[in-house]
Short mmCIF file of N, CA and C in Angstrom, two decimals:
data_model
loop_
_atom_site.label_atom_id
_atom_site.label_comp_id
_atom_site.label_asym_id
_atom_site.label_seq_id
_atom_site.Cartn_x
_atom_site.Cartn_y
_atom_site.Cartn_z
N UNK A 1 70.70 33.62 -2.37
CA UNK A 1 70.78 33.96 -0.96
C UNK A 1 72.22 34.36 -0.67
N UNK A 2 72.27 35.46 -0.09
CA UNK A 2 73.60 36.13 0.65
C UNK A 2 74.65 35.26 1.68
N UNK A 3 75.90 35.39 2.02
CA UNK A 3 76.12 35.01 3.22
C UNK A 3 75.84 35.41 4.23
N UNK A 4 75.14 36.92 4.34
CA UNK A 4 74.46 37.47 5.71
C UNK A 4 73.06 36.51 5.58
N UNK A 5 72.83 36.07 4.72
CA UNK A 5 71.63 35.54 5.13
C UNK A 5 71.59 34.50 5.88
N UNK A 6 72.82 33.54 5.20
CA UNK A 6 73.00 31.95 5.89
C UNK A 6 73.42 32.12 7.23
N UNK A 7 74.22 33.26 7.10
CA UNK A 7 74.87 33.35 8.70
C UNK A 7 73.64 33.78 9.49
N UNK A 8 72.90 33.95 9.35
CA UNK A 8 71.63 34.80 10.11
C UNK A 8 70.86 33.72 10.38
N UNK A 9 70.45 32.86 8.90
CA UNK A 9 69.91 31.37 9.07
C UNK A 9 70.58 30.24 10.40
N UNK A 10 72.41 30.04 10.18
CA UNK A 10 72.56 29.21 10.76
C UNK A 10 72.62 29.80 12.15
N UNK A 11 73.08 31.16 12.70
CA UNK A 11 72.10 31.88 13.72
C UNK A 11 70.64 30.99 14.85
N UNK A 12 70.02 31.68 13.71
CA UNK A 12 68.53 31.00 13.96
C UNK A 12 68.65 29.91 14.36
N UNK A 13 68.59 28.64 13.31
CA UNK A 13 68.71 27.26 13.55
C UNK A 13 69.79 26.86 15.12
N UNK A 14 70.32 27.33 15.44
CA UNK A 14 71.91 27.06 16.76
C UNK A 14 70.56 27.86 17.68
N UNK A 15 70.47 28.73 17.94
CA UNK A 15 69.36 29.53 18.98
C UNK A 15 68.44 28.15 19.24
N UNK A 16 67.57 28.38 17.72
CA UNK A 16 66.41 27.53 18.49
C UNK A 16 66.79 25.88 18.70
N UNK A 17 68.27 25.10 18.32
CA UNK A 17 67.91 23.71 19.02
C UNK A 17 68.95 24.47 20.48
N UNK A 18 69.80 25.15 20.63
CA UNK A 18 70.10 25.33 22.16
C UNK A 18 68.92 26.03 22.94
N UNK A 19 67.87 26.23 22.75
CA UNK A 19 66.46 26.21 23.35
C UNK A 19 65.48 25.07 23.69
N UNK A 20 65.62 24.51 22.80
CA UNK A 20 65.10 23.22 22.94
C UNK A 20 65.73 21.99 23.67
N UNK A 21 67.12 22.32 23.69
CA UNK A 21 67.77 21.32 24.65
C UNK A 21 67.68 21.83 25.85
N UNK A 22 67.57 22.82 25.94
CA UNK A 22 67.52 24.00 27.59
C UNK A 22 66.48 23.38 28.27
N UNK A 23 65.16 23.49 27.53
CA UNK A 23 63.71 23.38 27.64
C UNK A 23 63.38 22.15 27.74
N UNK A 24 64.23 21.28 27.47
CA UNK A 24 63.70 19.66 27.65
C UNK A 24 64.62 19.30 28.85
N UNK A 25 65.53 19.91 29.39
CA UNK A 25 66.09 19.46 30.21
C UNK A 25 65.62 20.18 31.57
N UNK A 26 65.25 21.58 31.27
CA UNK A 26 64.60 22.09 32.37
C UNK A 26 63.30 21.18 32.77
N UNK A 27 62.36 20.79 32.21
CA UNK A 27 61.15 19.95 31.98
C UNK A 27 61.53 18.74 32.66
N UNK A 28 62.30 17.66 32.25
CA UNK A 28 62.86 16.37 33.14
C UNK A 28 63.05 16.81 34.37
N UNK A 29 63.97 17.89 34.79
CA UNK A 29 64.04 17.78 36.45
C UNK A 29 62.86 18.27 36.75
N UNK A 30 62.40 19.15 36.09
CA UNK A 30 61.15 19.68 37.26
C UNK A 30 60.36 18.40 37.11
N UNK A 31 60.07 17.51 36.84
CA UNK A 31 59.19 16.08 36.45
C UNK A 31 59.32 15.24 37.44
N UNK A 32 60.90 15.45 38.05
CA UNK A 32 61.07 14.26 38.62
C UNK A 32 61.34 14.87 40.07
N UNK A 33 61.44 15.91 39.98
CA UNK A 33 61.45 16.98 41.60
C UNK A 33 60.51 16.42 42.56
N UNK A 34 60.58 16.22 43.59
CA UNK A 34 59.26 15.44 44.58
C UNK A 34 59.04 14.29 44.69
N UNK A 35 59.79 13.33 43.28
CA UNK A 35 58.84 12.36 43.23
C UNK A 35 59.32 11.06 43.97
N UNK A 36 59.08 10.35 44.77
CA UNK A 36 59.24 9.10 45.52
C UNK A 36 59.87 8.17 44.28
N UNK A 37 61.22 7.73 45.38
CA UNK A 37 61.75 6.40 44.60
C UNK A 37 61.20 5.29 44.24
N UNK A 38 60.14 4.54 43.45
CA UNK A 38 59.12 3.68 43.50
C UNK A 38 59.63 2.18 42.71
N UNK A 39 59.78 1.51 43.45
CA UNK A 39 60.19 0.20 42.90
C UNK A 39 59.37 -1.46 43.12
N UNK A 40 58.77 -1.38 41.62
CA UNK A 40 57.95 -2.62 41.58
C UNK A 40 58.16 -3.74 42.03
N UNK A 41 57.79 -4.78 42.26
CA UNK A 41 58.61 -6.15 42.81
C UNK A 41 56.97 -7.58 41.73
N UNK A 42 57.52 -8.17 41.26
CA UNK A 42 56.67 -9.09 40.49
C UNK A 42 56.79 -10.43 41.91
N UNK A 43 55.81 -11.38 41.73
CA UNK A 43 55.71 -12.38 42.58
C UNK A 43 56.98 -13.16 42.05
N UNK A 44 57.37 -13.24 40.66
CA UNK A 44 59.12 -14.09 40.36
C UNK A 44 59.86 -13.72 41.03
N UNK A 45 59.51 -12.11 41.56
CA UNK A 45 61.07 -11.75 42.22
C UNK A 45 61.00 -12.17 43.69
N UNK A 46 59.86 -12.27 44.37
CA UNK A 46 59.46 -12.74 46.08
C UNK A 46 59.30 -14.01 45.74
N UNK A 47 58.88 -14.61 44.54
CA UNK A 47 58.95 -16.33 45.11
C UNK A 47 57.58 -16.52 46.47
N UNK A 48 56.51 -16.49 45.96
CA UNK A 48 55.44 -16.43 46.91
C UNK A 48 54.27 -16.40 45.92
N UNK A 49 52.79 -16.20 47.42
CA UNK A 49 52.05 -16.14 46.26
C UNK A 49 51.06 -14.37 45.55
N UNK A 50 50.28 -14.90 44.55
CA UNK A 50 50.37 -13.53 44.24
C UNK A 50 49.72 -12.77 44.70
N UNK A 51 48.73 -12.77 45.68
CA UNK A 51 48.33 -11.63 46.59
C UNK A 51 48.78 -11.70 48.04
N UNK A 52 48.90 -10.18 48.10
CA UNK A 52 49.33 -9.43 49.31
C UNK A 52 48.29 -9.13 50.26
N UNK A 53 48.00 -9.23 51.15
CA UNK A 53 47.00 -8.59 52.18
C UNK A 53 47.31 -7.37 53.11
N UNK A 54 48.32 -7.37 53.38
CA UNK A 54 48.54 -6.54 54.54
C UNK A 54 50.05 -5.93 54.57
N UNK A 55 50.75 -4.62 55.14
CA UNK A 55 52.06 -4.74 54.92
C UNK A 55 51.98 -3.58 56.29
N UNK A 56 53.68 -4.34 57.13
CA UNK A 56 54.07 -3.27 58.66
C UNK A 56 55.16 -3.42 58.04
N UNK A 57 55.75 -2.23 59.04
CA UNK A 57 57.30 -2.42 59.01
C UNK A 57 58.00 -2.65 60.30
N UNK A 58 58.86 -3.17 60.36
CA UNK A 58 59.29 -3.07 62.06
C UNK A 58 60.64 -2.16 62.13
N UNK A 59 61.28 -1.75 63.30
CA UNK A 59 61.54 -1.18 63.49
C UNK A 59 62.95 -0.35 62.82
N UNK A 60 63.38 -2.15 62.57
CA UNK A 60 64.89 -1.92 61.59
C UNK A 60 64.84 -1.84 60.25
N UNK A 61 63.53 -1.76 59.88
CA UNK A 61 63.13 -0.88 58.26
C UNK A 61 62.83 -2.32 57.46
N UNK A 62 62.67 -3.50 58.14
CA UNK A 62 62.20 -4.45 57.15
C UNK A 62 60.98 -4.51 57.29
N UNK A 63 60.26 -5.11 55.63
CA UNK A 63 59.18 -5.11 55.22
C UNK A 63 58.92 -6.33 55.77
N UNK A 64 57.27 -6.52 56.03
CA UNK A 64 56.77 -7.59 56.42
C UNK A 64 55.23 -7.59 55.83
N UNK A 65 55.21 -8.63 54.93
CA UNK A 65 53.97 -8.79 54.23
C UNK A 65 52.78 -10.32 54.32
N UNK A 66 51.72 -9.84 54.26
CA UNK A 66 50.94 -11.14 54.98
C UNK A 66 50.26 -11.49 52.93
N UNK A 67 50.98 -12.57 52.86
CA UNK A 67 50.85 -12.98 51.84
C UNK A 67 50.33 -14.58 51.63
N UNK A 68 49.40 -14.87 50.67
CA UNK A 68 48.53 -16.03 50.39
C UNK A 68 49.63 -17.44 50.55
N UNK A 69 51.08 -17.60 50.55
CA UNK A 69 51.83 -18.29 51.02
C UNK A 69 52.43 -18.15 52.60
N UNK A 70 52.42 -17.59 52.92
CA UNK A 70 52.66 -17.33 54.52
C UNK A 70 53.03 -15.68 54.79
N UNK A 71 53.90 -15.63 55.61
CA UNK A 71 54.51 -14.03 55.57
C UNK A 71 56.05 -13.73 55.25
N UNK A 72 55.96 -12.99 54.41
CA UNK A 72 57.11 -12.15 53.25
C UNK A 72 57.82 -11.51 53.95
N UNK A 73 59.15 -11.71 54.25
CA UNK A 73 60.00 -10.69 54.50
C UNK A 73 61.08 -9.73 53.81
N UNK A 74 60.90 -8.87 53.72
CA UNK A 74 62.22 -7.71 52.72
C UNK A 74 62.99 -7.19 53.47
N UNK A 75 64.38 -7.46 53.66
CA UNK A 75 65.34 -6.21 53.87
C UNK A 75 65.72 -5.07 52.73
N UNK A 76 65.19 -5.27 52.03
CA UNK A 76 65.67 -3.97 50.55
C UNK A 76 66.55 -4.15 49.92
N UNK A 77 66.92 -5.98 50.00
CA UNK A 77 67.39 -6.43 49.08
C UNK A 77 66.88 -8.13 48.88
N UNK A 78 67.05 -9.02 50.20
CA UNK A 78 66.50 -9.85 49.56
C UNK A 78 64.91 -10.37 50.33
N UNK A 79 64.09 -11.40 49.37
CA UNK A 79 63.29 -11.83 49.64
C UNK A 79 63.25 -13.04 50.86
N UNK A 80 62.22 -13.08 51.89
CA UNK A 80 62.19 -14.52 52.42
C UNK A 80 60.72 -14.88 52.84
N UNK A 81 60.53 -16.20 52.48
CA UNK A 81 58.77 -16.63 52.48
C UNK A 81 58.85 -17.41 53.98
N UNK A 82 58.40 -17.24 55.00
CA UNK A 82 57.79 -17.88 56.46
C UNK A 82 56.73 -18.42 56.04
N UNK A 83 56.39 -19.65 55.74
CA UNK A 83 54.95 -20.59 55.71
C UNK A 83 54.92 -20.64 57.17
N UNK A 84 53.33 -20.32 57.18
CA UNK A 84 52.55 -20.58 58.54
C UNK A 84 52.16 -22.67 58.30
N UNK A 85 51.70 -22.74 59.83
CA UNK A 85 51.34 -24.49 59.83
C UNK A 85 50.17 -24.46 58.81
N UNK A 86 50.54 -25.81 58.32
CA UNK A 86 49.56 -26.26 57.09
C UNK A 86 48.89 -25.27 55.95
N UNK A 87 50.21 -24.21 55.59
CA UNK A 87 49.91 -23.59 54.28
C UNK A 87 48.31 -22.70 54.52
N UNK A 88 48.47 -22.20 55.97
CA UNK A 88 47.44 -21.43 56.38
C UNK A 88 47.74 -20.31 55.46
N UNK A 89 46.88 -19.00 54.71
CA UNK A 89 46.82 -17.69 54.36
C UNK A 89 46.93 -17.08 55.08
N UNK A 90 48.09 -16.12 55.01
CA UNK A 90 48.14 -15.08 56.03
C UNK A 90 47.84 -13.90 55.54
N UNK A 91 46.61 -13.41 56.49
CA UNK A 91 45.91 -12.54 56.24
C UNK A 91 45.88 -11.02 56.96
N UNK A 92 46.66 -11.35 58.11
CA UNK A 92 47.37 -10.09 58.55
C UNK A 92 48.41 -9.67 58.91
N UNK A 93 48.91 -8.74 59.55
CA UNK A 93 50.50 -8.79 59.97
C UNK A 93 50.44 -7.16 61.13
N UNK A 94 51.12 -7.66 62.11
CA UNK A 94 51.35 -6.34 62.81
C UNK A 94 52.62 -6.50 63.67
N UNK A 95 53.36 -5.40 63.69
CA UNK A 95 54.31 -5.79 64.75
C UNK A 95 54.35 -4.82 66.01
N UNK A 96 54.57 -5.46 66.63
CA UNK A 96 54.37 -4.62 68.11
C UNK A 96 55.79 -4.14 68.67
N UNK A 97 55.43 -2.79 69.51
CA UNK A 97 56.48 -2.73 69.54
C UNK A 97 57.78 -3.02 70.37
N UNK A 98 57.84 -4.66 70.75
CA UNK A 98 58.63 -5.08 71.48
C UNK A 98 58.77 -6.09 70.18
N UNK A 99 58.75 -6.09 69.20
CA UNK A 99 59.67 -6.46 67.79
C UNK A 99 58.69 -8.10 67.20
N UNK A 100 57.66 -8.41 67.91
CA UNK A 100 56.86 -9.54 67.75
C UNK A 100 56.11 -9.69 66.45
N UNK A 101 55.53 -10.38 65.51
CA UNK A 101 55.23 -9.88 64.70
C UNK A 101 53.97 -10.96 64.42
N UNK A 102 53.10 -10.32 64.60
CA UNK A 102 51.65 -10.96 65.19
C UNK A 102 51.01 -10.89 63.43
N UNK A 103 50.22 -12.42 63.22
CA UNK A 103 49.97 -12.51 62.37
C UNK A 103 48.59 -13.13 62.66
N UNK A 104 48.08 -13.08 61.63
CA UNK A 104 46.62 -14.03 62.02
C UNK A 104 45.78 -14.61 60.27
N UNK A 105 45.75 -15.58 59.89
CA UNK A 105 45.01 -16.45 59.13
C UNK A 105 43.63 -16.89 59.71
N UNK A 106 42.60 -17.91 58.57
CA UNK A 106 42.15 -18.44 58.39
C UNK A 106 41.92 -20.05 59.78
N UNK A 107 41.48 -19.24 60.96
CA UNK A 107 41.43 -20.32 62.21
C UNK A 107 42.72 -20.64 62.79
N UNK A 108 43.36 -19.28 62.61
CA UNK A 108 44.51 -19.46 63.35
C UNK A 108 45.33 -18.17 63.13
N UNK A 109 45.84 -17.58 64.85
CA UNK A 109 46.68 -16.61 64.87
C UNK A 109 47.67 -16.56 65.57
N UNK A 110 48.78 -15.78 65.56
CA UNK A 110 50.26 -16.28 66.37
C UNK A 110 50.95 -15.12 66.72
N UNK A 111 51.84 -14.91 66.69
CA UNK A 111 53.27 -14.37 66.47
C UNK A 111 54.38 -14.63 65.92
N UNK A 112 55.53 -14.51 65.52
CA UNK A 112 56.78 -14.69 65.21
C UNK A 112 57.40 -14.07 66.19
N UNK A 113 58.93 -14.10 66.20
CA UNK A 113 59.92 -13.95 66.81
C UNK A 113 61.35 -14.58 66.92
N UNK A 114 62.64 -14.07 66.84
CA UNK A 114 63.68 -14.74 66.34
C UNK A 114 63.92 -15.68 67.45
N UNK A 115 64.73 -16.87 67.19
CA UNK A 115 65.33 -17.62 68.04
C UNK A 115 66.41 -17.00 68.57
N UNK A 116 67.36 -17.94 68.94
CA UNK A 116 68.86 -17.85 69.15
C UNK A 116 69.55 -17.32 67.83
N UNK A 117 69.66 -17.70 67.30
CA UNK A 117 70.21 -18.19 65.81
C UNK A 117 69.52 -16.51 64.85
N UNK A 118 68.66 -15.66 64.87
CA UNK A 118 68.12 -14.90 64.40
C UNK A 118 67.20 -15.11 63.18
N UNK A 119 66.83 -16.58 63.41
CA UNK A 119 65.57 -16.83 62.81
C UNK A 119 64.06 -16.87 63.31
N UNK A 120 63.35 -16.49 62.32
CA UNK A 120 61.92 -16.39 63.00
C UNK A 120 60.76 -17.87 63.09
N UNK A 121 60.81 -17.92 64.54
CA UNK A 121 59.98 -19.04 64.90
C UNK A 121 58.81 -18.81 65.28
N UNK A 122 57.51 -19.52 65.10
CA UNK A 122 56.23 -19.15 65.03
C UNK A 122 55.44 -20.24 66.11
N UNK A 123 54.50 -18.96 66.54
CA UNK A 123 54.44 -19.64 68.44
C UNK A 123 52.60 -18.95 67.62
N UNK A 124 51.82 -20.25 67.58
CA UNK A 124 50.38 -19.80 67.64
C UNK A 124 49.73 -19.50 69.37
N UNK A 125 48.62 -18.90 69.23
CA UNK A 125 47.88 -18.65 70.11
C UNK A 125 46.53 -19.01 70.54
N UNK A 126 46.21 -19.62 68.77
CA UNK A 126 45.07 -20.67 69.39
C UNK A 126 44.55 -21.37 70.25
N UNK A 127 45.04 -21.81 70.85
CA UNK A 127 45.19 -22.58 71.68
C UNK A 127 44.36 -22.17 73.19
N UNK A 128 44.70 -20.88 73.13
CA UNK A 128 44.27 -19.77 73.72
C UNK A 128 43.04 -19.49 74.18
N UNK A 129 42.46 -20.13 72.88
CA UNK A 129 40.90 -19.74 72.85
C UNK A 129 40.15 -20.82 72.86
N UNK A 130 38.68 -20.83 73.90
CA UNK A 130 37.88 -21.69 73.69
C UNK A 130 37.39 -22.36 72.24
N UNK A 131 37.81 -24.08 72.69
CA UNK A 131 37.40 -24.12 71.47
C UNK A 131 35.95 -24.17 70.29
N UNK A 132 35.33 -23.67 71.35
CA UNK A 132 34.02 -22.82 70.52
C UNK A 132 34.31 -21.42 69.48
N UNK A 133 35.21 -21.00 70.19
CA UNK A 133 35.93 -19.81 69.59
C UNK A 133 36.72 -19.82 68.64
N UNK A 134 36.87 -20.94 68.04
CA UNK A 134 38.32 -20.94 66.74
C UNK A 134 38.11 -21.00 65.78
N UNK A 135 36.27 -20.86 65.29
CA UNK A 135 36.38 -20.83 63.95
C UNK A 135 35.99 -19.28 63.71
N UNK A 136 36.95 -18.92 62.83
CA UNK A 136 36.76 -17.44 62.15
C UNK A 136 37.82 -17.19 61.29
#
């Protein structure tokens, strides 16, 4: 074999891997173009239990989740568990929009809302209802 040949060879070989690096890198962005930032969370990392029922957000972008230990709160960084009275399941969650955050379990439903202090204190509504009316 010639040196026009090798030079022609090592040619070739330089073309086709600077094609292939072109082509794999063009491929990754277009892959990831569009796609939502998606970040898992395991029950180790919330410290709760492992099903979720329901999820709002309120207004200042924290998560609020009605979870088989009470209701879950996320700021988008850390976790916090609100047990409802007597380790009730919380089975829903809504917040309204005067910042209340209405929940409802297993024969019993409420609200939250911060104190003084900017903690959330839990005001049921049972009470509310005939008590023919409270089992559901």
């Amino acid at each position: 074999m010639g040196i026009t040949s090798l030079n022609n060879l090592t040619r070739l070989l330089i073309i086709g891997c600077l094609n292939l690096l072109i082509t794999a890198g063009i491929n990754a962005q277009v892959k990831s173009a569009g796609t939502p930032f998606i970040q898992n969370y395991s029950r180790l990392d919330y410290r709760a239990g492992q099903q979720n029922w329901m999820i709002d957000q309120a207004a200042d972008g924290r998560m609020y989740f009605a979870n088989n230990d009470g209701l879950l709160e996320f700021d988008g960084l850390n976790w916090n568990l609100i047990p409802l009275p007597k380790g009730i399941i919380v089975r829903s969650v809504y917040i309204s929009k005067d910042g209340k955050i209405y929940v409802g379990g297993f024969n019993e439903f409420g609200f939250f809302e911060p104190d003084s202090a900017g903690r959330l204190v839990y005001h049921s509504l049972i009470g509310l209802l005939n008590p023919e009316d409270r089992n559901f």
